[in-house]
Short mmCIF file of C-alpha atoms and ligand atoms in Angstrom, two decimals:
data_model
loop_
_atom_site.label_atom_id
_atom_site.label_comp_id
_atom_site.label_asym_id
_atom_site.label_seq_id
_atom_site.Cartn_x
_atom_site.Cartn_y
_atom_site.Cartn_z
CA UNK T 1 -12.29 9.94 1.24
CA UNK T 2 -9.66 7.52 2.62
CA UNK T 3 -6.53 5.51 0.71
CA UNK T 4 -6.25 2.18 2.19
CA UNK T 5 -2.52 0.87 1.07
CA UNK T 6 -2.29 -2.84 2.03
CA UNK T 7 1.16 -4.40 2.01
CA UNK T 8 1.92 -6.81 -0.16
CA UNK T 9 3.64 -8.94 2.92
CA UNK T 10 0.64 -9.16 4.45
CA UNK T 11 -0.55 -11.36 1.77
CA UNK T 12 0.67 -14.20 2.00
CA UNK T 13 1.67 -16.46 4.83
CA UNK T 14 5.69 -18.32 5.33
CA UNK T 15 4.52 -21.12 3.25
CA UNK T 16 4.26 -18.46 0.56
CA UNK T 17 0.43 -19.51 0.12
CA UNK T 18 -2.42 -16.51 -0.17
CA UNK T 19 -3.48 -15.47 3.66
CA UNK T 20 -6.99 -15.50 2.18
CA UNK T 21 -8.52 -15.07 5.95
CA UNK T 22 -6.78 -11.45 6.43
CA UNK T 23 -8.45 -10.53 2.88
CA UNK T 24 -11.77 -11.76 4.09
CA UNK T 25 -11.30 -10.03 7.67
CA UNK T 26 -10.17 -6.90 5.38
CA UNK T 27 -13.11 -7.32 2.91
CA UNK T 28 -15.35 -7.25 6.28
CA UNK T 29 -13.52 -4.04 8.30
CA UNK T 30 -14.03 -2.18 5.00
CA UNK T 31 -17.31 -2.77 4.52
CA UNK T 32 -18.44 -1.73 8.16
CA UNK T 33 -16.49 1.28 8.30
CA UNK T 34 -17.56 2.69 4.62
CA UNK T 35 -21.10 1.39 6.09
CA UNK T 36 -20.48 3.53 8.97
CA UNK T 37 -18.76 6.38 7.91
CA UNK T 38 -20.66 7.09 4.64
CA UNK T 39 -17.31 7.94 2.83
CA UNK T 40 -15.56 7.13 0.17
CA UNK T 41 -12.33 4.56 -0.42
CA UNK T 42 -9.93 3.31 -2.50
CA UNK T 43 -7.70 0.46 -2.14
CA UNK T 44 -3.81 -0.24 -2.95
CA UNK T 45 -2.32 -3.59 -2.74
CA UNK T 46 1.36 -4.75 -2.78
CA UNK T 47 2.69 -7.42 -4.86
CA UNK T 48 4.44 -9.08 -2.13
CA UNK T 49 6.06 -12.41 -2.98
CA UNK T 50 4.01 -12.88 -5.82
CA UNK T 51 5.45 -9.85 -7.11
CA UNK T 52 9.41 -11.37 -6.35
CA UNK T 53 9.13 -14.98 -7.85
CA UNK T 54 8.22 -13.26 -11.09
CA UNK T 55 10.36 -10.42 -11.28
CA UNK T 56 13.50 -13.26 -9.75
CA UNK T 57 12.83 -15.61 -12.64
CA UNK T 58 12.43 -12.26 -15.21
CA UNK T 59 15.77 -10.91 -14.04
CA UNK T 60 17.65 -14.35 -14.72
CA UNK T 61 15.71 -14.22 -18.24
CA UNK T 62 17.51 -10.95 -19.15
CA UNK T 63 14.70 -8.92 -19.02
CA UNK T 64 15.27 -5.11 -18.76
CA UNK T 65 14.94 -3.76 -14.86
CA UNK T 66 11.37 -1.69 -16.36
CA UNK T 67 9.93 -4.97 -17.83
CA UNK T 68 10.83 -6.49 -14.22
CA UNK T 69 8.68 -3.70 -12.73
CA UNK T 70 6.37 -4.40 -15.01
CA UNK T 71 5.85 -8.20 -13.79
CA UNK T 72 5.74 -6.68 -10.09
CA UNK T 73 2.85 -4.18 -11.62
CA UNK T 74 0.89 -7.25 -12.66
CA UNK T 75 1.61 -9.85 -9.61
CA UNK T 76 0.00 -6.88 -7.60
CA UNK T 77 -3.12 -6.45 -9.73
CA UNK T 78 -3.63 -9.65 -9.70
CA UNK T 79 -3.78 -9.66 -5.61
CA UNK T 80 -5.87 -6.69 -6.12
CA UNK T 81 -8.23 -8.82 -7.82
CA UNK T 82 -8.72 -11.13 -4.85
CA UNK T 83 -9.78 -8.05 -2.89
CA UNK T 84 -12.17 -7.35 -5.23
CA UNK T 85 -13.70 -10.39 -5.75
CA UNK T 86 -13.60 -10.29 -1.52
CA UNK T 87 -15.30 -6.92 -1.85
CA UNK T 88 -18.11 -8.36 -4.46
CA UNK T 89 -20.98 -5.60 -5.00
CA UNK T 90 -19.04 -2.97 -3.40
CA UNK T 91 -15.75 -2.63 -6.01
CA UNK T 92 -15.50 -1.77 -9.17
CA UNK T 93 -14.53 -5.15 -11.09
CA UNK T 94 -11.28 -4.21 -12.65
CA UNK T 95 -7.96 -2.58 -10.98
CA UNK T 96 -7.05 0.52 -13.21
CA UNK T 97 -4.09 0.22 -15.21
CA UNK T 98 -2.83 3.93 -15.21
CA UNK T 99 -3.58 7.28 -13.07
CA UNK T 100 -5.05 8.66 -15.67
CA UNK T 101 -7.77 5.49 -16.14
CA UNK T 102 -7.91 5.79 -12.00
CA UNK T 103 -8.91 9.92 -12.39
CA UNK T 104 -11.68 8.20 -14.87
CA UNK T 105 -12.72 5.63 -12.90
CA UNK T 106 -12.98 7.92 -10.11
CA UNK T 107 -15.29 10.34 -11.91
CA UNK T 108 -17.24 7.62 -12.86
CA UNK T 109 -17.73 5.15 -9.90
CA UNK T 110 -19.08 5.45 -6.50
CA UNK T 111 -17.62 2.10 -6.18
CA UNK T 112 -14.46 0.89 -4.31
CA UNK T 113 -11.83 0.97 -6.78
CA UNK T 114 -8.72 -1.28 -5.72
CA UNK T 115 -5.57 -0.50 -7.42
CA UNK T 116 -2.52 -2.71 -8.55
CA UNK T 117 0.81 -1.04 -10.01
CA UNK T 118 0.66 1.92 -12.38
CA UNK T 119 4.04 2.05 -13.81
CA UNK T 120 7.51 1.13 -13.87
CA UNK T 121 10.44 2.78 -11.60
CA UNK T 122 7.89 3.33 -8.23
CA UNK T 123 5.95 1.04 -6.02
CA UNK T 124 2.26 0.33 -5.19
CA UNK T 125 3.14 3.13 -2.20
CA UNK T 126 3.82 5.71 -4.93
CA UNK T 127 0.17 4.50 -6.33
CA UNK T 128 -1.45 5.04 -3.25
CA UNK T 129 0.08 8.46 -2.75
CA UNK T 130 -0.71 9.85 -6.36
CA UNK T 131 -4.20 8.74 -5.71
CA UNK T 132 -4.83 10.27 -1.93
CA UNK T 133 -3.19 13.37 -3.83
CA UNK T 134 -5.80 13.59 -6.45
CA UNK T 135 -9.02 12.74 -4.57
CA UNK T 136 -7.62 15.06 -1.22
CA UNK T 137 -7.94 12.20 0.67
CA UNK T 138 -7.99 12.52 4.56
CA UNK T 139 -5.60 9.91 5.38
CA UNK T 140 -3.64 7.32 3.85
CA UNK T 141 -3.06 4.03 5.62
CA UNK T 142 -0.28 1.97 5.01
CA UNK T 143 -0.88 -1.46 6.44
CA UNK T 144 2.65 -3.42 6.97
CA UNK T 145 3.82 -5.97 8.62
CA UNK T 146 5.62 -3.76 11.19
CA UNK T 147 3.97 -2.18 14.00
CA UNK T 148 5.28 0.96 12.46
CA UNK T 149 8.47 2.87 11.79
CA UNK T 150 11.21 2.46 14.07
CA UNK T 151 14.42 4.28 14.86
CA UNK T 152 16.34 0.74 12.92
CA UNK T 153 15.55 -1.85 11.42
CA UNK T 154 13.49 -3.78 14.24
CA UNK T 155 14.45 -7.27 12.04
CA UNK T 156 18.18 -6.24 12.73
CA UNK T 157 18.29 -4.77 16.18
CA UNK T 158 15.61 -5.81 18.76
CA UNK T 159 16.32 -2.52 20.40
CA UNK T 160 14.88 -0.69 18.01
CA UNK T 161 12.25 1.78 19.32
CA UNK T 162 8.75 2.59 18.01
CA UNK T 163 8.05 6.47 16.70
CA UNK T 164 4.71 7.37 17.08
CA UNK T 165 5.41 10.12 14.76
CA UNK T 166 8.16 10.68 12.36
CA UNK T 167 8.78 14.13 10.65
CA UNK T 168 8.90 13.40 6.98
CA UNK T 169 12.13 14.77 6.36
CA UNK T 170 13.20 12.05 8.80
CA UNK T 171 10.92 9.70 6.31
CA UNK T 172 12.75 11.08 3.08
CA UNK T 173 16.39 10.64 4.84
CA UNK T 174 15.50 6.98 5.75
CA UNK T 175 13.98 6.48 2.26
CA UNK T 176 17.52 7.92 0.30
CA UNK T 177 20.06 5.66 2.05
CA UNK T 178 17.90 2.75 0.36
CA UNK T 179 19.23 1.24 -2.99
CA UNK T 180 16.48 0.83 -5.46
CA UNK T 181 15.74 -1.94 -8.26
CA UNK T 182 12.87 -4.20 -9.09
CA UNK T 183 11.03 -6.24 -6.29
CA UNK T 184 12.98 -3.94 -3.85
CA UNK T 185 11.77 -0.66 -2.79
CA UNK T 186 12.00 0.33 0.61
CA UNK T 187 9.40 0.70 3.44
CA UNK T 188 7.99 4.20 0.93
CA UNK T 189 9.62 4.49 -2.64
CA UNK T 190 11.40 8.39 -3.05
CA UNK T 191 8.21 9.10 -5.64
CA UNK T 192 5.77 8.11 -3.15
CA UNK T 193 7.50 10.20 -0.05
CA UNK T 194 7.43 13.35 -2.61
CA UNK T 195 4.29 13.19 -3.17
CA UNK T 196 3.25 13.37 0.28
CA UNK T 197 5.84 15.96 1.19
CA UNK T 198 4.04 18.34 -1.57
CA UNK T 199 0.39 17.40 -0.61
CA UNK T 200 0.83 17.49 2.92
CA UNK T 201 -0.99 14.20 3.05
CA UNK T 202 -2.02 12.61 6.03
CA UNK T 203 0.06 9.20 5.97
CA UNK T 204 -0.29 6.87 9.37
CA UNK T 205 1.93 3.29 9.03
CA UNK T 206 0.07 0.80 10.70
CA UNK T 207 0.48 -3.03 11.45
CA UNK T 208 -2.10 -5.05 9.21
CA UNK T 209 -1.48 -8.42 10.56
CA UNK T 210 -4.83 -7.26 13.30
CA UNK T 211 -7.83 -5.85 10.61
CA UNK T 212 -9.12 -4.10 13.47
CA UNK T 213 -5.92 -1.80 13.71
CA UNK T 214 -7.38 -0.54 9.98
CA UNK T 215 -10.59 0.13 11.41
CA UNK T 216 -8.62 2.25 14.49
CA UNK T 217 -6.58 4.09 11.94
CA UNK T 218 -9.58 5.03 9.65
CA UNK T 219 -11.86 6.33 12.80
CA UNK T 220 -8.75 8.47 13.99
CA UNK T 221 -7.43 6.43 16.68
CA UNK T 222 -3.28 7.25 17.46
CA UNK T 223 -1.99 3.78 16.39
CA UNK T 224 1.16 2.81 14.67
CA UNK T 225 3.54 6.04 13.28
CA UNK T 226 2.12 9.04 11.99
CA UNK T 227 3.99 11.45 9.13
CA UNK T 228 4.51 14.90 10.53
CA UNK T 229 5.09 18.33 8.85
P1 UTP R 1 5.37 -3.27 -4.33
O1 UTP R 1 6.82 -3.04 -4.11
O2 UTP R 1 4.61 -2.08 -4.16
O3 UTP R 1 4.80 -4.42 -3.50
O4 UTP R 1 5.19 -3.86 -5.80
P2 UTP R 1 5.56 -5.20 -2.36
O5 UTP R 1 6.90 -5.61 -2.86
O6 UTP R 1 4.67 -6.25 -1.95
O7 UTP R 1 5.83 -4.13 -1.24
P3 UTP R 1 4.89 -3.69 -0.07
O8 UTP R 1 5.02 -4.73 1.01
O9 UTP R 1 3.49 -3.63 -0.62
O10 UTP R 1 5.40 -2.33 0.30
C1 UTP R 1 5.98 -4.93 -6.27
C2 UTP R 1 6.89 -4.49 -7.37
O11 UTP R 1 6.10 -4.08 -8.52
C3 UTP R 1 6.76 -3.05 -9.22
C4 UTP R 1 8.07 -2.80 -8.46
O12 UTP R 1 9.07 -3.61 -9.03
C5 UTP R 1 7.74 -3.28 -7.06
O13 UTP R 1 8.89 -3.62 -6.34
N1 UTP R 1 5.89 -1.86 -9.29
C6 UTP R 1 4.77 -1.74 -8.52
C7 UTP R 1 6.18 -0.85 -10.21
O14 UTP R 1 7.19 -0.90 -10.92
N2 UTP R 1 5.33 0.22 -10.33
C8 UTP R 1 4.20 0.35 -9.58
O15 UTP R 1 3.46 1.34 -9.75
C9 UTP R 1 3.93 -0.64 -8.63
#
């Protein structure tokens, strides 16, 4: 079993329209490699800027900062949706709504099941973690728009260097001098960095804009940054 988290930047392009290519190319790469490897998946996609024109024009509404998460939760099932319909024959029709109807779904379904948001006050990375927890999943790839985790923020300082691994107390420092809200969780939310501090999961961030760095990640290749305990 594998947890495939794709990044809701990836999705769409600067002239904020849907990168529908990638999701094909992605649709593809997963096919050959659950073709190939005989194992079992589940997806996790971001909200990206979906996600933040909803939860912008919620905020200026008045809405509470939970029902904001909550328009984030749906912006990403919705992408989720065009992964699935991407993924026709292969994925369950419908992105769960909670953990619990995942754990169902799960029992259930052989099928692909590609996930959205599950609830407010996390992000889609806590999703993906709470689901690699439950099925023991051999690795969890994050696909960003990043080659990986750097020592700064490579957007603010060109210097900054590449890690090819990062200890995940390094990760959960990183994570805690991030302020939280809506639309705005960091690189991995605190829930989602617990829950792979706990589980010991195998977590490798990987650059998404290339589908065949997903297909390098999945067969074991040392790409990207990979969580160490
Ligand atoms: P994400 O933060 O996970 O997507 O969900 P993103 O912004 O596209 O980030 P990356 O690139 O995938 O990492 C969008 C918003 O949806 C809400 C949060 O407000 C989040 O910022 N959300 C998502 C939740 O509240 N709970 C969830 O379980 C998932």
């Amino acid at each position: 079993m594998f947890v495939i988290k794709i990044g809701g930047s990836l999705l769409f392009d600067d002239k904020e329209q849907i990168n529908d290519k990638l999701i094909s190319k992605y649709a593809k790469t997963i096919r050959n490699v659950v073709n190939e490897t005989k194992k079992k998946c589940a997806i996790v996609v971001g909200g990206g800027k979906l996600a933040r024109k909803y939860i912008t024009s919620s905020r200026k509404l008045g809405a509470s900062e939970s029902y904001n998460d909550i328009m984030g939760i749906e912006a990403a099932k919705l992408n989720a949706r065009l992964l699935i319909g991407a993924l026709d024959g292969i994925a369950y029709p419908n992105p769960p709504n909670s953990f619990l109807e995942f754990q169902k779904l799960y029992n259930l379904t052989e099928k692909i099941i590609v996930c959205g948001g599950f609830q407010p006050g996390q992000s889609t990375n806590a999703v993906a973690a709470s689901i690699a927890e439950l099925t023991s999943a051999e690795k969890l790839v994050n696909l960003t728009d990043v080659d990986g985790v750097y020592t700064e923020d490579p957007d603010k300082n060109p210097n900054a260097k590449l890690l090819e691994e990062m200890p995940i107390d390094d990760l959960l420092e990183l994570i805690s001098k991030h302020e939280t809200k809506a639309g705005q969780y960091p690189l991995f939310d605190n829930t989602a960095v617990q829950i792979i501090q706990r589980s010991k999961i195998a977590l490798q961030f990987v650059n998404g804009s290339n589908p065949d760095n997903l297909k390098k990640a999945l067969l074991g290749e040392k790409i990207g940054t990979l969580i160490t305990f």
